[in-house]
């Protein structure tokens, strides 16, 4: 009776299978009734209804007269009741079904006795089971995803990601990601943006070492040439989106875009990642706005992003962001926080001592500053005492004895400052015995993304947090950073291309601040600031963008005279310069790191928790077993072969 | 005066530029006022307002006292008025600005005299210009995108796609694409779908010759091995989406997904294309529905797709689709239309003469059918008389003389049929002198996608259309095709892998019709029908999907016993079979070709007209100049080199 209902096929066919399970444990491939509800939808209002549910069966809670079985799907869990006496058939079937099998249940919704009602969505009812149909048995599970307390290691879960995704925590992240993306699209469509798909298969450019290549079966034009040709996977839609806006065909572009970078050695690295990418025509200057500290163009982009963030944080975090997010210049960020992406959730601010002294009178070298962090009791003081590091920084614990000499006697200030300076500093800092001081001297123009004191500051906070001395606020600390230097010589990531020349701090299409245009043409490259803006959340860079150059002559000046690119190096940019010549509008845009934003919204540490099928930090995929070798026959078609042993 | 207002920089800076344009023709990089309206938004209600517009300036229509200039952006066009006497400065500036330059206009909205009002959006007003600011001059345009009557060839336009996209026709397509995609997302979100991004970088599988490979810098585990490893770009998210649904973490998945195939020799080929991809858990059998001709599972998928299409066609074409789209079996499609994607916008149906004869008494060979198309006056008859072809088909023009003998005397039926059969056929077909008959004999089980008569049918219609003898209806003819054979030996695309073995008509995860499961296990492979469904629009396949196998033993049976895959060939499917063992739910899905659908909705012939930055049919990108060579140094890092000359 039991077998006949569950089995699809006439009994004699079972001999054809290599059947390890017992007869009731075959998957059902014959028709079955449609489900009427999902497992998260039944409430007291459904009491008395006949329902059909489908889902995954969880461990039995067995009683004398009745057993309880939770049945779960991605919408929720419903408690099933099987009455042993009334329905012995169902009772024995369901007890034999392995946990995590898919089943179909027909039954009746019962209102729970009032003392058994719970506040969770289906907590008011049970479903009394009349009939059980096994749809597919679970066999030899490597782990039980319904048990959150005994998770195996990440490696095992990655190899069986299809089972790990059954965990509620992970599937909720994936669903939230979908909801946030849709909210972003809804807002952007509402305010007139057009989503445009740009090519993933693009041209490889001189930065090739950081992009993925895609061999093609296309040969160079010359029929005798065997030179293989390659696409490159887009690192970002930067050039296509600028060309699109240059066309005038679209006024406001966006795309939730898959991007690809072949970088290694990054924590939480993913070779493919997702950007919320946008670009707008006719962005204008925003410095006129009353009281604004945003002294560059692109205010239209800022407005859109702040609207997006405000809606997302309202809907998903129930947090009301302020009407305007804070803006800080790169100079201020480096001076006060020692970082171009400051975490402003805590103090430990840096003080430039040079600034405190009248007319810098005592500083022998003008191009340097002396700066310090003062750690005062009680917060961070334990961390400050126990912080281990190998930074080039002085650590001075103040006592009654050294209170009037700590600065004068330091390596950073010795023979530079006077006793009067020491007093001025002590007064300004309101310093006292028991305080802890971290002291450095550095060049006045900060370089790159952080200073030594910036690293000390983060190190202290991290240590204090791990020791329970400090708990960061839950309020999100958003921050725009503006007025970055337009060019740099200190980015090691870029130097392999720049080879000692200037390189662009962000990319060569970023416009200078208009006040600095004369400086640019005068050749005073180091001090030119760009119309770039980075968006920082809790010390993590979650996006960046800029007003672009729309003047083809200026763009060419930067390529030729500042970056000193050869004609060959300029080739991949030629079409962009030509597009600027065709009446390109002033324009600007931004890209937000969607994976990072979701990591924050899902309150998780790892980017892999917000991606359905992530890769390891090495770039391997333990589920699909990629990358993998291919036959030399296939490579031959693409005009390549494994490189010869050297 | 003029120069000072327009130029950003002090005059002396201009010497630094390689300045070809005159001083008023420099791009402006200094601040300018924010625009107040776009160029498509002003109406009579704005009369009297001061406005700021930005856009592209189009050719002047010069009058004695005033000149008219259209200013255009992606939203529309507004007519500007410049009064020569009142505002000589603006008048002379604007007249000197090259067409297609970007300008900023400050002025006042004037209601047009009633006889000059037009019904287009801004047709009630003009803007009288007070002040003109040149934002960026257009220089040396390769063509004028505002002139739709004198378009240069596609090659030139492709190389300057950023200018071609300024054409209204093209930019409207791109915007419509965005709107349709958003409508699709809105509907799917509303009915409970979750959009999930699946990996683009997947594992290369035995079908590698058709996928793009991506070399990596990852080596095989063994430190001594130098074997290069590759990702493969996803051909479709088929395996990830099935694994996702198997997880139970998501009940209804969708993705508007970029897919990649390295196919050649296809018309309108694009190496990257976009699918509306979806998959649903717990799809059930639909054969119970009253009067349905859909005799397979996956009715839930059908419902979703019909809802999508109904909404799209309602909103974008103002066409009300019927409550149910037509369903036809593969057998009926091949029998009546000679095609598995019939164009049902016209008749010319095929008749199986064998069916007309009692008990096939005269057919010597049971496994064959004799079939014909009768072309009757007036439609298609001219085309039928003049159709040139090299198909193996008989073409008989009926006259009073051959009316009683045309079949008997044919190569297809000679010595098979009797005079009585001839009369039965003539009566059944209501045939008469002047009709044209196309006649063939073929094997009873149709193979592949079309028959000879199916090709003749399409050829006749195409010829008749080009000669003006036939105009297809504008009503969209949607059609589901079901009950395909599950396996084939006649797909040349697949035979290079199958090597004479059976291959899956669609893919090896398609479930058999449940009535045919005993046949499958009995080994009568040829007659097993699958739970596959194709969606056809006006004779073009725009999508396809299926109910999948969720029984791991059945899946393994198909891999091992039907397709006879070696262990090595099964490797890329191992994780899927393992996922089925973990309590995978019954599931099914579909993928729609979004580019093709947009081609239809934009009423264009070429897929390139609905993609912002398309590639040529050869796979080259004339704008970005891809693919391109890369240095051997870069290749070295990826463990590959150009293949040696042979």
JSON list of N, CA and C in Angstrom, two decimals, chain A residues 96-132:
[
{"chain": "A", "resi": 96, "resn": "UNK", "atom": "N", "xyz": [10.11, 7.14, 8.89]},
{"chain": "A", "resi": 96, "resn": "UNK", "atom": "CA", "xyz": [11.22, 6.47, 8.20]},
{"chain": "A", "resi": 96, "resn": "UNK", "atom": "C", "xyz": [11.93, 7.36, 7.18]},
{"chain": "A", "resi": 97, "resn": "UNK", "atom": "N", "xyz": [11.34, 8.52, 6.91]},
{"chain": "A", "resi": 97, "resn": "UNK", "atom": "CA", "xyz": [11.94, 9.41, 5.90]},
{"chain": "A", "resi": 97, "resn": "UNK", "atom": "C", "xyz": [13.15, 10.10, 6.50]},
{"chain": "A", "resi": 98, "resn": "UNK", "atom": "N", "xyz": [14.29, 10.04, 5.81]},
{"chain": "A", "resi": 98, "resn": "UNK", "atom": "CA", "xyz": [15.49, 10.68, 6.37]},
{"chain": "A", "resi": 98, "resn": "UNK", "atom": "C", "xyz": [15.29, 12.20, 6.48]},
{"chain": "A", "resi": 99, "resn": "UNK", "atom": "N", "xyz": [15.86, 12.79, 7.51]},
{"chain": "A", "resi": 99, "resn": "UNK", "atom": "CA", "xyz": [15.85, 14.23, 7.69]},
{"chain": "A", "resi": 99, "resn": "UNK", "atom": "C", "xyz": [16.44, 14.90, 6.44]},
{"chain": "A", "resi": 100, "resn": "UNK", "atom": "N", "xyz": [15.87, 16.06, 6.08]},
{"chain": "A", "resi": 100, "resn": "UNK", "atom": "CA", "xyz": [16.29, 16.86, 4.92]},
{"chain": "A", "resi": 100, "resn": "UNK", "atom": "C", "xyz": [15.79, 16.30, 3.59]},
{"chain": "A", "resi": 101, "resn": "UNK", "atom": "N", "xyz": [14.97, 15.27, 3.63]},
{"chain": "A", "resi": 101, "resn": "UNK", "atom": "CA", "xyz": [14.30, 14.83, 2.40]},
{"chain": "A", "resi": 101, "resn": "UNK", "atom": "C", "xyz": [13.21, 15.82, 2.04]},
{"chain": "A", "resi": 102, "resn": "UNK", "atom": "N", "xyz": [12.84, 15.87, 0.75]},
{"chain": "A", "resi": 102, "resn": "UNK", "atom": "CA", "xyz": [11.68, 16.69, 0.37]},
{"chain": "A", "resi": 102, "resn": "UNK", "atom": "C", "xyz": [10.43, 15.83, 0.40]},
{"chain": "A", "resi": 103, "resn": "UNK", "atom": "N", "xyz": [9.39, 16.39, 1.02]},
{"chain": "A", "resi": 103, "resn": "UNK", "atom": "CA", "xyz": [8.12, 15.67, 1.15]},
{"chain": "A", "resi": 103, "resn": "UNK", "atom": "C", "xyz": [6.97, 16.58, 0.76]},
{"chain": "A", "resi": 104, "resn": "UNK", "atom": "N", "xyz": [5.86, 15.94, 0.42]},
{"chain": "A", "resi": 104, "resn": "UNK", "atom": "CA", "xyz": [4.61, 16.65, 0.17]},
{"chain": "A", "resi": 104, "resn": "UNK", "atom": "C", "xyz": [3.62, 16.18, 1.23]},
{"chain": "A", "resi": 105, "resn": "UNK", "atom": "N", "xyz": [2.98, 17.13, 1.85]},
{"chain": "A", "resi": 105, "resn": "UNK", "atom": "CA", "xyz": [2.08, 16.84, 2.97]},
{"chain": "A", "resi": 105, "resn": "UNK", "atom": "C", "xyz": [0.68, 17.30, 2.61]},
{"chain": "A", "resi": 106, "resn": "UNK", "atom": "N", "xyz": [-0.32, 16.45, 2.83]},
{"chain": "A", "resi": 106, "resn": "UNK", "atom": "CA", "xyz": [-1.70, 16.90, 2.75]},
{"chain": "A", "resi": 106, "resn": "UNK", "atom": "C", "xyz": [-2.28, 16.82, 4.15]},
{"chain": "A", "resi": 107, "resn": "UNK", "atom": "N", "xyz": [-2.96, 17.85, 4.58]},
{"chain": "A", "resi": 107, "resn": "UNK", "atom": "CA", "xyz": [-3.47, 17.83, 5.95]},
{"chain": "A", "resi": 107, "resn": "UNK", "atom": "C", "xyz": [-4.39, 18.99, 6.24]},
{"chain": "A", "resi": 108, "resn": "UNK", "atom": "N", "xyz": [-4.67, 19.16, 7.51]},
{"chain": "A", "resi": 108, "resn": "UNK", "atom": "CA", "xyz": [-5.63, 20.16, 7.96]},
{"chain": "A", "resi": 108, "resn": "UNK", "atom": "C", "xyz": [-4.95, 21.10, 8.97]},
{"chain": "A", "resi": 109, "resn": "UNK", "atom": "N", "xyz": [-5.23, 22.40, 8.81]},
{"chain": "A", "resi": 109, "resn": "UNK", "atom": "CA", "xyz": [-4.64, 23.38, 9.73]},
{"chain": "A", "resi": 109, "resn": "UNK", "atom": "C", "xyz": [-5.42, 23.37, 11.04]},
{"chain": "A", "resi": 110, "resn": "UNK", "atom": "N", "xyz": [-4.67, 23.22, 12.15]},
{"chain": "A", "resi": 110, "resn": "UNK", "atom": "CA", "xyz": [-5.28, 23.24, 13.48]},
{"chain": "A", "resi": 110, "resn": "UNK", "atom": "C", "xyz": [-4.76, 24.43, 14.27]},
{"chain": "A", "resi": 111, "resn": "UNK", "atom": "N", "xyz": [-5.65, 25.13, 14.93]},
{"chain": "A", "resi": 111, "resn": "UNK", "atom": "CA", "xyz": [-5.23, 26.19, 15.83]},
{"chain": "A", "resi": 111, "resn": "UNK", "atom": "C", "xyz": [-4.57, 25.55, 17.06]},
{"chain": "A", "resi": 112, "resn": "UNK", "atom": "N", "xyz": [-3.41, 26.08, 17.44]},
{"chain": "A", "resi": 112, "resn": "UNK", "atom": "CA", "xyz": [-2.74, 25.51, 18.61]},
{"chain": "A", "resi": 112, "resn": "UNK", "atom": "C", "xyz": [-3.50, 25.88, 19.88]},
{"chain": "A", "resi": 113, "resn": "UNK", "atom": "N", "xyz": [-3.40, 25.02, 20.90]},
{"chain": "A", "resi": 113, "resn": "UNK", "atom": "CA", "xyz": [-3.92, 25.43, 22.21]},
{"chain": "A", "resi": 113, "resn": "UNK", "atom": "C", "xyz": [-3.22, 26.73, 22.61]},
{"chain": "A", "resi": 114, "resn": "UNK", "atom": "N", "xyz": [-3.94, 27.61, 23.28]},
{"chain": "A", "resi": 114, "resn": "UNK", "atom": "CA", "xyz": [-3.42, 28.97, 23.48]},
{"chain": "A", "resi": 114, "resn": "UNK", "atom": "C", "xyz": [-2.07, 28.98, 24.19]},
{"chain": "A", "resi": 115, "resn": "UNK", "atom": "N", "xyz": [-1.81, 28.02, 25.06]},
{"chain": "A", "resi": 115, "resn": "UNK", "atom": "CA", "xyz": [-0.52, 28.03, 25.76]},
{"chain": "A", "resi": 115, "resn": "UNK", "atom": "C", "xyz": [0.64, 27.56, 24.88]},
{"chain": "A", "resi": 116, "resn": "UNK", "atom": "N", "xyz": [0.32, 27.03, 23.70]},
{"chain": "A", "resi": 116, "resn": "UNK", "atom": "CA", "xyz": [1.38, 26.56, 22.81]},
{"chain": "A", "resi": 116, "resn": "UNK", "atom": "C", "xyz": [1.62, 27.53, 21.66]},
{"chain": "A", "resi": 117, "resn": "UNK", "atom": "N", "xyz": [0.88, 28.63, 21.63]},
{"chain": "A", "resi": 117, "resn": "UNK", "atom": "CA", "xyz": [1.06, 29.56, 20.51]},
{"chain": "A", "resi": 117, "resn": "UNK", "atom": "C", "xyz": [2.36, 30.35, 20.67]},
{"chain": "A", "resi": 118, "resn": "UNK", "atom": "N", "xyz": [3.04, 30.58, 19.56]},
{"chain": "A", "resi": 118, "resn": "UNK", "atom": "CA", "xyz": [4.29, 31.34, 19.56]},
{"chain": "A", "resi": 118, "resn": "UNK", "atom": "C", "xyz": [4.12, 32.54, 18.63]},
{"chain": "A", "resi": 119, "resn": "UNK", "atom": "N", "xyz": [5.04, 33.52, 18.79]},
{"chain": "A", "resi": 119, "resn": "UNK", "atom": "CA", "xyz": [4.87, 34.74, 18.00]},
{"chain": "A", "resi": 119, "resn": "UNK", "atom": "C", "xyz": [5.51, 34.63, 16.61]},
{"chain": "A", "resi": 120, "resn": "UNK", "atom": "N", "xyz": [6.23, 33.56, 16.33]},
{"chain": "A", "resi": 120, "resn": "UNK", "atom": "CA", "xyz": [6.80, 33.47, 14.98]},
{"chain": "A", "resi": 120, "resn": "UNK", "atom": "C", "xyz": [5.69, 33.23, 13.97]},
{"chain": "A", "resi": 121, "resn": "UNK", "atom": "N", "xyz": [5.98, 33.53, 12.68]},
{"chain": "A", "resi": 121, "resn": "UNK", "atom": "CA", "xyz": [4.91, 33.63, 11.68]},
{"chain": "A", "resi": 121, "resn": "UNK", "atom": "C", "xyz": [3.89, 32.48, 11.67]},
{"chain": "A", "resi": 122, "resn": "UNK", "atom": "N", "xyz": [4.35, 31.24, 11.81]},
{"chain": "A", "resi": 122, "resn": "UNK", "atom": "CA", "xyz": [3.40, 30.13, 11.78]},
{"chain": "A", "resi": 122, "resn": "UNK", "atom": "C", "xyz": [3.16, 29.57, 13.18]},
{"chain": "A", "resi": 123, "resn": "UNK", "atom": "N", "xyz": [3.46, 30.37, 14.18]},
{"chain": "A", "resi": 123, "resn": "UNK", "atom": "CA", "xyz": [3.44, 29.89, 15.56]},
{"chain": "A", "resi": 123, "resn": "UNK", "atom": "C", "xyz": [2.07, 29.70, 16.17]},
{"chain": "A", "resi": 124, "resn": "UNK", "atom": "N", "xyz": [1.03, 30.07, 15.42]},
{"chain": "A", "resi": 124, "resn": "UNK", "atom": "CA", "xyz": [-0.32, 29.91, 15.97]},
{"chain": "A", "resi": 124, "resn": "UNK", "atom": "C", "xyz": [-0.97, 28.59, 15.58]},
{"chain": "A", "resi": 125, "resn": "UNK", "atom": "N", "xyz": [-0.35, 27.90, 14.61]},
{"chain": "A", "resi": 125, "resn": "UNK", "atom": "CA", "xyz": [-1.03, 26.72, 14.06]},
{"chain": "A", "resi": 125, "resn": "UNK", "atom": "C", "xyz": [-0.12, 25.51, 13.97]},
{"chain": "A", "resi": 126, "resn": "UNK", "atom": "N", "xyz": [-0.72, 24.36, 13.79]},
{"chain": "A", "resi": 126, "resn": "UNK", "atom": "CA", "xyz": [-0.03, 23.14, 13.37]},
{"chain": "A", "resi": 126, "resn": "UNK", "atom": "C", "xyz": [-0.79, 22.61, 12.16]},
{"chain": "A", "resi": 127, "resn": "UNK", "atom": "N", "xyz": [-0.17, 21.70, 11.44]},
{"chain": "A", "resi": 127, "resn": "UNK", "atom": "CA", "xyz": [-0.90, 21.03, 10.37]},
{"chain": "A", "resi": 127, "resn": "UNK", "atom": "C", "xyz": [-0.97, 19.55, 10.71]},
{"chain": "A", "resi": 128, "resn": "UNK", "atom": "N", "xyz": [-2.17, 19.05, 10.86]},
{"chain": "A", "resi": 128, "resn": "UNK", "atom": "CA", "xyz": [-2.35, 17.62, 11.13]},
{"chain": "A", "resi": 128, "resn": "UNK", "atom": "C", "xyz": [-2.29, 16.86, 9.82]},
{"chain": "A", "resi": 129, "resn": "UNK", "atom": "N", "xyz": [-1.38, 15.91, 9.75]},
{"chain": "A", "resi": 129, "resn": "UNK", "atom": "CA", "xyz": [-1.07, 15.25, 8.47]},
{"chain": "A", "resi": 129, "resn": "UNK", "atom": "C", "xyz": [-2.04, 14.11, 8.20]},
{"chain": "A", "resi": 130, "resn": "UNK", "atom": "N", "xyz": [-2.62, 14.14, 7.00]},
{"chain": "A", "resi": 130, "resn": "UNK", "atom": "CA", "xyz": [-3.41, 12.99, 6.53]},
{"chain": "A", "resi": 130, "resn": "UNK", "atom": "C", "xyz": [-2.60, 12.07, 5.65]},
{"chain": "A", "resi": 131, "resn": "UNK", "atom": "N", "xyz": [-1.73, 12.69, 4.85]},
{"chain": "A", "resi": 131, "resn": "UNK", "atom": "CA", "xyz": [-1.07, 11.91, 3.80]},
{"chain": "A", "resi": 131, "resn": "UNK", "atom": "C", "xyz": [0.32, 12.48, 3.58]},
{"chain": "A", "resi": 132, "resn": "UNK", "atom": "N", "xyz": [1.27, 11.60, 3.44]},
{"chain": "A", "resi": 132, "resn": "UNK", "atom": "CA", "xyz": [2.66, 11.99, 3.23]},
{"chain": "A", "resi": 132, "resn": "UNK", "atom": "C", "xyz": [3.14, 11.40, 1.91]}
]
